[in-house]
XYZ file of C-alpha atoms in Angstrom:
669
model
C 18.970 -2.027 45.685
C 22.047 -0.210 47.006
C 22.923 3.114 45.403
C 25.642 3.506 42.782
C 28.006 5.175 45.281
C 27.573 2.401 47.818
C 28.048 -0.320 45.172
C 31.220 1.341 43.876
C 32.528 1.608 47.436
C 31.976 -2.105 48.041
C 33.703 -3.016 44.760
C 36.643 -0.759 45.593
C 37.103 -1.585 49.276
C 35.417 -4.943 49.702
C 32.809 -6.064 52.198
C 32.705 -4.150 55.482
C 34.234 -5.962 58.459
C 32.799 -6.288 61.956
C 34.715 -4.785 64.869
C 35.154 -8.217 66.445
C 37.128 -9.269 63.336
C 39.982 -6.886 64.205
C 42.133 -9.827 65.298
C 41.949 -11.226 61.773
C 43.666 -8.103 60.415
C 46.733 -8.539 62.644
C 49.961 -9.311 60.830
C 52.336 -12.251 61.030
C 56.028 -11.407 60.594
C 56.079 -12.554 56.963
C 53.530 -9.840 56.041
C 54.701 -7.238 58.553
C 58.158 -7.173 56.964
C 57.034 -6.034 53.476
C 54.434 -3.665 54.951
C 56.541 -1.836 57.524
C 60.023 -2.328 56.091
C 59.459 -1.471 52.434
C 60.573 2.149 53.012
C 63.780 1.196 54.831
C 64.600 -1.564 52.341
C 63.857 0.620 49.323
C 66.345 3.246 50.532
C 69.030 0.754 49.516
C 68.039 1.630 45.947
C 69.160 5.266 46.264
C 71.316 5.621 49.422
C 74.452 4.178 47.674
C 73.974 6.661 44.834
C 73.807 9.526 47.351
C 77.056 8.398 48.997
C 78.905 7.954 45.696
C 77.528 11.212 44.300
C 78.647 13.284 47.303
C 82.113 11.729 47.424
C 82.374 12.137 43.661
C 82.427 15.900 44.123
C 86.066 15.449 45.201
C 86.945 13.079 42.377
C 87.220 9.363 41.711
C 90.189 8.808 44.019
C 88.239 10.252 46.947
C 85.391 7.829 46.174
C 87.699 4.828 46.077
C 89.381 5.644 49.374
C 86.440 6.859 51.437
C 83.230 5.188 50.232
C 83.781 2.170 52.472
C 84.464 4.454 55.462
C 81.200 6.330 54.953
C 79.335 3.042 54.454
C 80.759 1.621 57.682
C 79.653 4.786 59.521
C 76.131 4.521 58.062
C 75.971 0.817 58.948
C 77.131 1.587 62.482
C 74.374 4.185 62.897
C 71.839 1.737 61.511
C 72.946 -0.992 63.905
C 72.700 1.373 66.862
C 69.319 2.747 65.775
C 67.885 -0.724 65.157
C 69.182 -1.904 68.532
C 67.598 1.122 70.175
C 64.250 0.662 68.480
C 64.172 -2.996 69.484
C 64.166 -1.725 73.047
C 61.516 0.866 72.169
C 59.044 -1.741 70.992
C 59.439 -3.684 74.227
C 59.268 -0.635 76.514
C 56.464 1.132 74.609
C 54.370 -1.438 72.707
C 51.228 0.699 72.357
C 52.236 1.933 68.891
C 53.099 5.493 69.921
C 56.733 4.893 68.980
C 58.921 7.995 69.082
C 55.937 10.161 70.019
C 55.182 8.142 73.131
C 58.842 7.858 74.146
C 59.341 11.619 73.864
C 56.033 12.466 75.581
C 56.586 10.170 78.568
C 60.242 11.030 79.132
C 60.658 14.580 77.843
C 57.169 16.063 78.109
C 54.159 16.741 75.843
C 55.889 19.501 73.852
C 58.775 17.186 72.941
C 56.280 14.484 71.968
C 54.391 16.932 69.799
C 57.649 17.998 68.136
C 58.376 14.373 67.249
C 54.815 13.821 66.035
C 54.875 16.856 63.736
C 58.264 15.767 62.339
C 57.051 12.217 61.684
C 53.780 13.296 60.067
C 55.644 15.606 57.682
C 58.209 12.896 56.978
C 55.496 10.340 56.182
C 53.964 12.702 53.635
C 57.375 13.319 52.084
C 58.056 9.570 52.005
C 55.025 9.043 49.792
C 55.844 11.992 47.532
C 59.560 11.139 47.179
C 59.106 7.392 46.752
C 56.347 7.676 44.173
C 58.145 10.407 42.248
C 61.391 8.394 42.275
C 59.601 5.292 41.033
C 57.902 7.242 38.256
C 61.155 8.855 37.151
C 62.839 5.442 37.065
C 59.941 4.097 35.012
C 60.213 7.039 32.606
C 63.716 5.906 31.606
C 62.322 2.581 30.408
C 58.716 3.441 29.502
C 58.731 6.305 27.037
C 55.025 7.087 27.381
C 55.538 8.056 31.035
C 57.954 10.880 30.209
C 56.158 14.203 30.217
C 53.275 12.741 32.237
C 55.122 12.044 35.495
C 52.714 14.062 37.641
C 49.611 12.282 36.316
C 51.204 8.851 36.712
C 52.417 9.698 40.234
C 48.955 10.873 41.305
C 47.401 7.715 39.826
C 49.851 5.540 41.784
C 49.047 7.376 45.020
C 45.346 6.828 44.384
C 46.020 3.122 43.757
C 48.003 2.769 47.010
C 45.251 4.632 48.844
C 42.599 2.233 47.565
C 44.689 -0.798 48.498
C 45.297 0.483 52.021
C 41.642 1.398 52.494
C 40.930 -2.284 51.970
C 42.919 -2.981 55.136
C 46.504 -3.465 56.303
C 46.455 -7.209 55.741
C 45.042 -6.824 52.225
C 47.771 -4.353 51.223
C 50.404 -6.603 52.786
C 49.333 -9.565 50.682
C 49.320 -7.468 47.514
C 52.738 -5.896 48.096
C 54.606 -8.801 49.714
C 55.711 -10.420 46.453
C 57.425 -7.308 44.958
C 59.218 -6.545 48.253
C 60.490 -10.108 48.623
C 61.445 -10.103 44.937
C 63.557 -6.983 45.518
C 65.331 -8.636 48.460
C 65.978 -11.715 46.332
C 67.276 -9.606 43.431
C 69.728 -7.497 45.462
C 70.991 -10.292 47.725
C 71.221 -12.694 44.769
C 73.113 -10.080 42.745
C 75.454 -9.539 45.701
C 76.205 -13.233 46.188
C 76.727 -13.821 42.461
C 78.896 -10.707 42.209
C 81.065 -11.803 45.137
C 81.555 -15.227 43.542
C 82.529 -13.588 40.248
C 84.991 -11.258 41.987
C 86.806 -14.050 43.788
C 86.879 -16.190 40.630
C 88.123 -13.263 38.534
C 85.112 -13.171 36.195
C 83.419 -9.944 37.397
C 82.868 -7.538 34.499
C 83.757 -3.848 35.097
C 80.876 -1.360 35.255
C 79.955 0.742 32.228
C 81.431 3.831 33.924
C 84.633 2.087 35.051
C 86.586 3.366 32.051
C 85.617 6.989 32.708
C 87.501 9.492 34.820
C 85.581 11.345 37.534
C 86.722 14.958 37.638
C 86.402 16.700 41.026
C 84.008 19.669 41.236
C 85.113 21.011 44.611
C 88.828 21.425 44.033
C 91.737 19.047 43.796
C 93.077 17.203 46.802
C 90.574 18.151 49.500
C 92.134 18.002 52.940
C 91.452 19.105 56.476
C 88.085 20.664 57.297
C 86.911 20.698 53.658
C 87.450 16.949 53.307
C 85.872 16.278 56.704
C 82.809 18.346 55.809
C 82.411 16.539 52.483
C 82.621 13.204 54.302
C 79.911 14.419 56.686
C 77.730 15.435 53.723
C 78.199 12.000 52.176
C 77.468 10.391 55.531
C 74.259 12.411 56.018
C 73.131 11.602 52.462
C 73.856 7.916 53.007
C 71.789 8.038 56.179
C 68.765 8.154 53.882
C 69.093 4.380 54.291
C 67.664 4.805 57.797
C 64.368 6.319 56.722
C 61.481 4.081 57.692
C 63.253 2.367 60.613
C 60.826 4.025 63.051
C 57.749 2.689 61.230
C 57.809 -0.660 63.019
C 57.826 0.965 66.470
C 54.726 2.922 65.413
C 53.007 -0.187 64.097
C 53.405 -2.626 67.011
C 49.591 -2.874 67.564
C 49.218 -4.273 64.026
C 51.370 -7.345 64.818
C 50.058 -10.692 65.980
C 50.745 -11.692 69.572
C 53.275 -11.605 71.110
C 53.293 -8.134 69.539
C 56.531 -6.743 70.993
C 58.545 -9.900 70.272
C 57.278 -10.116 66.696
C 57.951 -6.412 66.109
C 61.475 -6.684 67.542
C 62.223 -9.732 65.375
C 60.916 -7.967 62.268
C 63.023 -4.916 63.118
C 66.144 -7.046 63.474
C 65.426 -8.818 60.190
C 64.878 -5.488 58.427
C 68.124 -4.052 59.812
C 70.106 -7.149 58.868
C 68.764 -7.156 55.317
C 69.386 -3.422 54.879
C 72.988 -3.711 56.100
C 73.682 -6.705 53.855
C 72.193 -5.080 50.769
C 73.817 -1.672 51.344
C 77.201 -3.228 52.089
C 77.074 -5.504 49.042
C 76.132 -2.649 46.699
C 78.932 -0.346 47.925
C 81.488 -3.182 47.867
C 80.539 -4.285 44.356
C 80.541 -0.635 43.237
C 84.185 -0.342 44.330
C 85.169 -3.616 42.706
C 83.461 -2.815 39.394
C 84.515 0.874 39.354
C 81.007 2.405 39.401
C 81.077 6.194 39.123
C 78.136 8.481 39.913
C 78.425 12.207 39.166
C 76.259 15.156 40.113
C 76.796 16.593 36.618
C 77.770 13.550 34.530
C 77.995 15.370 31.203
C 80.762 17.662 32.463
C 82.231 15.739 35.395
C 82.783 12.369 33.689
C 85.693 12.310 31.243
C 86.551 9.888 28.444
C 90.103 10.231 27.141
C 90.353 13.542 28.983
C 87.201 14.987 27.369
C 83.723 15.429 28.963
C 81.280 12.749 27.846
C 78.660 15.438 27.120
C 74.945 15.679 27.745
C 74.199 12.681 25.535
C 75.644 10.371 28.198
C 72.921 8.602 30.196
C 74.003 7.906 33.770
C 72.421 4.800 35.237
C 71.966 4.241 38.951
C 74.488 2.225 40.931
C 72.121 -0.755 41.030
C 71.520 -0.450 37.291
C 75.244 -0.438 36.514
C 75.894 -3.339 38.881
C 73.093 -5.399 37.347
C 74.587 -4.940 33.868
C 78.022 -5.837 35.215
C 77.093 -8.875 37.331
C 74.514 -10.221 34.857
C 76.492 -9.344 31.710
C 75.845 -12.814 30.309
C 72.307 -13.085 31.705
C 70.123 -10.195 30.362
C 67.021 -11.532 32.132
C 68.730 -10.795 35.456
C 69.265 -7.160 34.425
C 65.593 -6.770 33.500
C 64.453 -8.463 36.708
C 66.598 -6.207 38.916
C 65.384 -3.095 37.077
C 61.714 -4.015 37.374
C 61.738 -4.958 41.055
C 63.803 -1.860 41.916
C 61.214 0.369 40.276
C 58.430 -1.474 42.089
C 60.079 -1.219 45.507
C 60.537 2.533 45.089
C 56.810 2.895 44.498
C 55.843 0.479 47.255
C 58.119 2.253 49.745
C 55.256 4.700 50.110
C 53.209 1.879 51.622
C 55.174 2.131 54.869
C 53.915 5.681 55.287
C 50.365 4.544 54.534
C 50.609 2.312 57.588
C 52.623 4.576 59.882
C 50.814 7.881 59.325
C 47.258 6.641 60.100
C 48.371 4.790 63.256
C 50.273 7.803 64.586
C 47.376 10.066 63.598
C 44.994 7.791 65.513
C 47.131 8.018 68.655
C 47.375 11.804 68.351
C 43.603 11.993 67.870
C 43.120 9.851 70.971
C 45.265 12.317 72.908
C 43.292 15.263 71.548
C 45.926 16.729 69.207
C 44.169 15.837 65.951
C 40.463 15.637 65.009
C 38.793 12.681 66.697
C 37.655 11.325 63.347
C 41.234 10.133 62.765
C 40.867 7.708 65.682
C 37.908 5.981 63.999
C 38.395 2.849 61.925
C 36.708 2.547 58.551
C 34.698 -0.263 56.998
C 37.785 -2.447 56.613
C 39.079 -1.679 60.126
C 41.798 0.602 58.747
C 42.174 4.215 59.888
C 40.573 5.465 56.684
C 40.580 9.192 57.492
C 44.315 9.172 58.156
C 44.946 7.302 54.898
C 42.924 9.841 52.912
C 44.615 12.839 54.555
C 48.060 11.385 53.834
C 47.142 10.716 50.205
C 45.740 14.222 49.749
C 48.826 15.914 51.217
C 51.191 13.758 49.121
C 49.233 14.513 45.929
C 49.506 18.249 46.643
C 53.293 17.929 47.064
C 53.652 15.901 43.866
C 51.690 18.494 41.903
C 53.465 21.521 43.428
C 56.955 20.043 42.895
C 55.986 18.434 39.556
C 57.109 14.980 40.755
C 60.760 16.110 40.694
C 62.796 13.991 43.088
C 65.712 16.447 43.073
C 63.395 19.132 44.479
C 61.521 16.918 46.921
C 64.604 15.144 48.296
C 65.844 18.423 49.786
C 62.847 18.458 52.148
C 63.432 14.856 53.127
C 65.315 13.215 56.037
C 65.048 16.225 58.408
C 61.897 14.968 60.087
C 63.097 11.426 60.637
C 66.314 12.548 62.338
C 64.419 14.992 64.524
C 62.383 12.011 65.743
C 65.452 9.742 66.017
C 67.360 12.257 68.136
C 64.476 13.175 70.414
C 63.409 9.564 70.873
C 66.873 8.352 71.805
C 67.362 11.179 74.291
C 64.015 10.150 75.749
C 65.172 6.534 76.022
C 68.307 7.658 77.890
C 66.071 9.375 80.427
C 63.843 6.292 80.506
C 66.753 4.056 81.530
C 68.103 6.641 83.969
C 64.747 6.863 85.717
C 64.338 3.080 85.880
C 67.886 2.595 87.174
C 67.013 4.629 90.264
C 64.332 2.084 91.126
C 65.974 -1.167 90.011
C 67.902 -3.183 92.610
C 68.563 -6.399 90.683
C 72.248 -6.358 89.636
C 71.687 -8.294 86.393
C 68.800 -6.070 85.338
C 70.762 -2.929 86.228
C 73.621 -4.122 84.040
C 71.242 -4.641 81.123
C 69.726 -1.182 81.610
C 73.134 0.474 81.764
C 74.130 -1.268 78.543
C 70.892 -0.123 76.908
C 71.472 3.444 78.092
C 74.914 3.480 76.488
C 73.440 2.252 73.188
C 70.760 4.934 73.284
C 73.253 7.639 74.243
C 75.493 6.726 71.311
C 72.443 6.659 69.040
C 71.339 10.087 70.263
C 74.776 11.551 69.619
C 74.969 10.023 66.131
C 71.440 11.096 65.213
C 72.062 14.636 66.479
C 75.253 14.846 64.406
C 73.430 13.735 61.273
C 70.601 16.179 61.982
C 73.019 19.099 62.346
C 74.821 18.185 59.116
C 71.517 17.801 57.249
C 70.332 21.183 58.481
C 73.612 22.854 57.504
C 73.751 21.314 54.040
C 70.087 21.267 53.085
C 68.452 24.214 54.870
C 68.626 26.650 51.976
C 68.070 23.894 49.408
C 64.585 23.149 50.735
C 64.806 21.703 54.247
C 63.521 25.041 55.581
C 60.107 24.295 54.036
C 59.938 20.961 55.847
C 60.854 22.710 59.122
C 58.196 25.360 58.462
C 55.607 22.625 57.867
C 56.578 21.015 61.180
C 56.196 24.334 63.011
C 52.784 24.976 61.449
C 51.621 21.444 62.256
C 52.941 21.773 65.818
C 50.956 25.008 66.335
C 47.861 23.503 64.706
C 47.899 20.464 66.990
C 48.346 22.689 70.039
C 45.312 24.704 68.910
C 43.218 21.549 68.471
C 44.220 20.377 71.944
C 43.227 23.734 73.460
C 39.859 23.571 71.698
C 39.103 20.090 73.023
C 40.179 21.129 76.528
C 37.954 24.205 76.384
C 34.945 22.170 75.238
C 35.613 19.570 77.940
C 35.791 22.238 80.644
C 32.588 23.900 79.453
C 30.696 20.605 79.418
C 31.996 19.333 82.766
C 29.546 19.438 85.694
C 30.732 20.884 88.987
C 28.705 18.635 91.264
C 29.505 20.751 94.322
C 27.961 23.835 92.733
C 25.578 22.655 90.018
C 22.652 20.314 90.347
C 20.774 19.276 87.212
C 17.201 20.497 87.538
C 14.041 20.335 85.500
C 12.967 23.466 83.602
C 10.107 25.500 85.063
C 7.979 25.034 81.930
C 8.271 23.614 78.443
C 6.867 25.935 75.804
C 6.244 23.964 72.601
C 5.945 25.610 69.179
C 4.960 23.812 65.987
C 6.042 25.754 62.888
C 3.591 25.350 60.008
C 2.797 26.813 56.605
C -0.329 24.863 55.672
C -2.548 22.061 56.906
C -1.271 18.769 55.506
C -0.041 15.381 56.713
C 3.385 16.527 57.978
C 1.703 19.315 59.975
C -0.835 16.954 61.562
C 1.878 14.451 62.491
C 3.986 17.177 64.102
C 0.979 18.472 66.069
C 0.100 14.965 67.254
C 3.675 14.290 68.346
C 3.916 17.641 70.149
C 0.650 16.997 72.008
C 1.806 13.498 72.973
C 4.905 14.995 74.639
C 2.593 16.943 76.990
C 4.402 20.294 77.141
C 3.358 23.046 79.581
C 2.237 25.242 76.684
C 1.596 24.295 73.068
C 0.862 26.522 70.109
C 1.231 26.496 66.357
C 3.068 29.347 64.669
C 2.989 30.557 61.075
C 4.660 33.524 59.398
C 2.503 35.969 57.435
C 4.422 36.212 54.164
C 1.394 36.205 51.867
C -1.866 37.580 53.426
C -4.095 35.496 51.141
C -2.313 32.251 52.008
C -2.354 33.161 55.687
C -6.109 33.775 55.610
C -6.649 30.472 53.805
C -4.642 28.725 56.536
C -6.697 30.386 59.307
C -9.965 29.394 57.636
C -8.768 25.782 57.237
C -7.612 25.759 60.874
C -11.022 26.837 62.141
C -12.874 24.555 59.747
C -10.943 21.475 60.955
C -11.318 22.545 64.586
C -7.715 21.756 65.351
C -7.377 21.874 69.170
C -4.140 23.913 69.188
C -4.037 27.732 69.160
C -2.483 29.201 66.005
C -0.364 32.347 66.240
C 0.428 34.468 63.189
C 3.779 36.280 63.187
C 4.020 39.458 61.139
C 6.762 39.687 58.510
C 6.637 42.968 56.559
C 9.875 42.086 54.731
C 8.682 38.556 53.875
C 11.318 36.873 56.015
C 10.607 33.516 57.604
C 13.554 32.714 59.868
C 13.906 36.058 61.688
C 10.303 36.428 62.948
C 10.377 32.912 64.444
C 13.788 33.504 66.042
C 12.604 36.813 67.526
C 9.460 35.163 68.925
C 11.445 32.283 70.465
C 13.888 34.727 72.045
C 11.061 36.789 73.470
C 9.695 33.709 75.231
C 13.163 32.928 76.601
C 13.819 36.478 77.800
C 10.560 36.588 79.723
C 11.090 33.165 81.316
C 14.826 32.266 81.418
C 14.202 28.941 83.176
C 11.704 27.815 80.546
C 12.651 25.495 77.700
C 11.323 26.243 74.231
C 10.832 23.208 72.009
C 10.404 23.940 68.312
C 8.800 21.168 66.228
C 9.578 21.266 62.508
C 7.367 19.105 60.255
C 9.505 17.982 57.320
C 8.992 15.766 54.329
C 11.728 13.482 53.037
C 12.567 13.264 49.336
C 14.326 10.286 47.766
C 15.577 11.629 44.412
C 18.495 14.021 44.086
C 16.783 16.080 41.390
C 13.777 16.680 43.635
C 15.890 18.717 46.049
C 16.114 21.744 43.749
C 12.318 21.956 43.516
C 11.831 22.666 47.232
C 13.000 25.448 49.503
C 15.384 25.051 52.445
C 13.638 27.324 54.922
C 13.328 24.602 57.584
C 17.026 23.758 57.199
C 18.033 27.403 57.643
C 15.744 27.839 60.632
C 17.084 24.682 62.254
C 20.672 25.877 61.804
C 19.885 29.222 63.483
C 17.906 27.676 66.342
C 20.811 25.365 67.221
C 22.795 28.443 68.322
C 19.976 29.777 70.530
C 20.380 28.875 74.240
C 17.501 27.071 75.925
C 15.912 25.936 72.657
C 15.326 22.318 71.598
C 14.710 21.523 67.933
C 12.640 18.449 67.032
C 12.405 17.282 63.400
C 9.212 15.358 62.595
C 9.743 13.616 59.232
C 7.121 12.549 56.721
C 8.495 10.162 54.092
C 7.206 10.679 50.557
C 6.888 7.728 48.204
C 10.123 8.606 46.392
C 12.041 8.072 49.643
C 10.797 4.511 50.148
C 13.801 2.192 50.215
C 16.208 5.125 50.133
C 17.202 4.440 53.730
C 19.008 1.305 52.506
C 21.295 3.502 50.422
C 22.060 5.593 53.504
C 23.087 2.747 55.803
C 26.707 3.255 54.731
C 26.415 6.792 53.369
C 24.660 9.559 55.364
C 22.107 11.689 53.510
C 23.467 14.787 51.884
C 22.666 18.144 53.396
C 19.278 19.294 52.235
C 17.888 15.865 51.387
C 15.294 16.462 54.094
C 13.104 19.435 53.226
C 10.829 21.438 55.479
C 7.163 21.217 54.686
C 6.070 23.614 57.375
C 7.616 26.834 56.226
């Protein structure tokens, strides 16, 4: 029967999948959209609030006159970025995305900069999205308030389990809420537009309030321009997650690049439509969002006070558009909360794929390149979940604190990637002679150049406005991760160089002699099996070795040895301080020092226990000796197991789970 741990794993993750079933996990566009676009689409739930909130610092008039300008600028950036990434997925379909573009065109250091930025941003995406969803839920579900951290951690664990079951499994589970969110926002927009043009659109709950400016009356000149840039950079939160599709091209069904490009276009179109409809309806209904609503919002010239509960832009619009249809308000609220939580799922797909590519290139541990039972990159999923849980706990699931760390990484990758694409087209133009193809490349280069300039502008504004507020910690994390990945790469290179054979200088040769040692403590079945195996290997020299810890036991062993006429000489090593490992190590080293070209093979008879509680009843001397011998040059260690009855059938429990350290005990020492 399988062990409890293995059974629980199967119930949680499902039946393991064969490697040749990888094609069955590939995604059609209808599943790829909710999986890879949930982050970008969910940003529609908070990007309008960020725009209105920033502009609201200058008062309600400033919001009315400039919100559409900022929205148009954000939409323009999104169009350019989406157009650029559609070219990325065709030019670099391996799934490396921004990392590959930067590495190929700008060099490994630039690629590593992008990778560190994206990895940090993916972790922040999970932390911010989950925390935002929990805080939204707390406004409706009273029992959540005060327990946000616990609920957020539980949701991360749930998403982790779903993604460990495989990309396709998570896509099926999360597709309905994502499509429901699209339906809710687009349906609300269409119905709201109809109401506006028929004169039946109800004003928002905050329409009758006055929005008092916090940054001075009548902002003009540089102050107004800087505030517009702050609103623009905050609204650019709508672009987070756009890069996920370019990193996930390998997960698409064939033709991969075409399907990824189509999904990217669909995602961009939906995002633009939803963002535009929300901002437009917000202007028509008079929605007001304040940074400090209790003091900044006025009713009859007086502050509304702390008792006023400010709803999100989507919440106010839902109550306005569906004033006569309460079910619509509830539906919009529920699916908005769900999409904020599920936005984290984009990171659960992007982070492991990027981590796998970095591991393949030697910048992250190679275990991250290995697929798990369900053909997902399980190690990357677990690392992402662990890092996000730490952030949620440290920042107490507070979105206002976490959001300050956000966005920096994604615009670092946007800017670097688009500069890389400009160089990509420039390099290809030197080689291309076809006039039509050259025209297409030149057009693409212009798009990427504009995108690079826009992304760089946003990045500079974000750094200026958010550095002290928390962005510096995100930058520090990127620097640390960058240095860590460089260190891992150097380690792998050093190991590779040490293991490489210089065939012009070195020729593999047989050792002069093989000196075999069987370590024993008494005459029993494991000892006799080890001796038989050692003799069968026909070494140059063979002897048994025991350590004299207890003179009486040693004498008993010698008498038994002679009585049984065992045809192997037995050597007794003195140990005045009753140590076992050191005398054997010293003896092995003495053999090596006298004959450097000899190989010493140490046979360790061991018996295998099947019950966890049996482990504490036996020493670990063989385990300690084995660990020390592994670091001794010219020494081979051979374990000769003897399975006790309690271990019978235990190997079935270890097919999926390796035995824990110490589950094999030494019977010779």
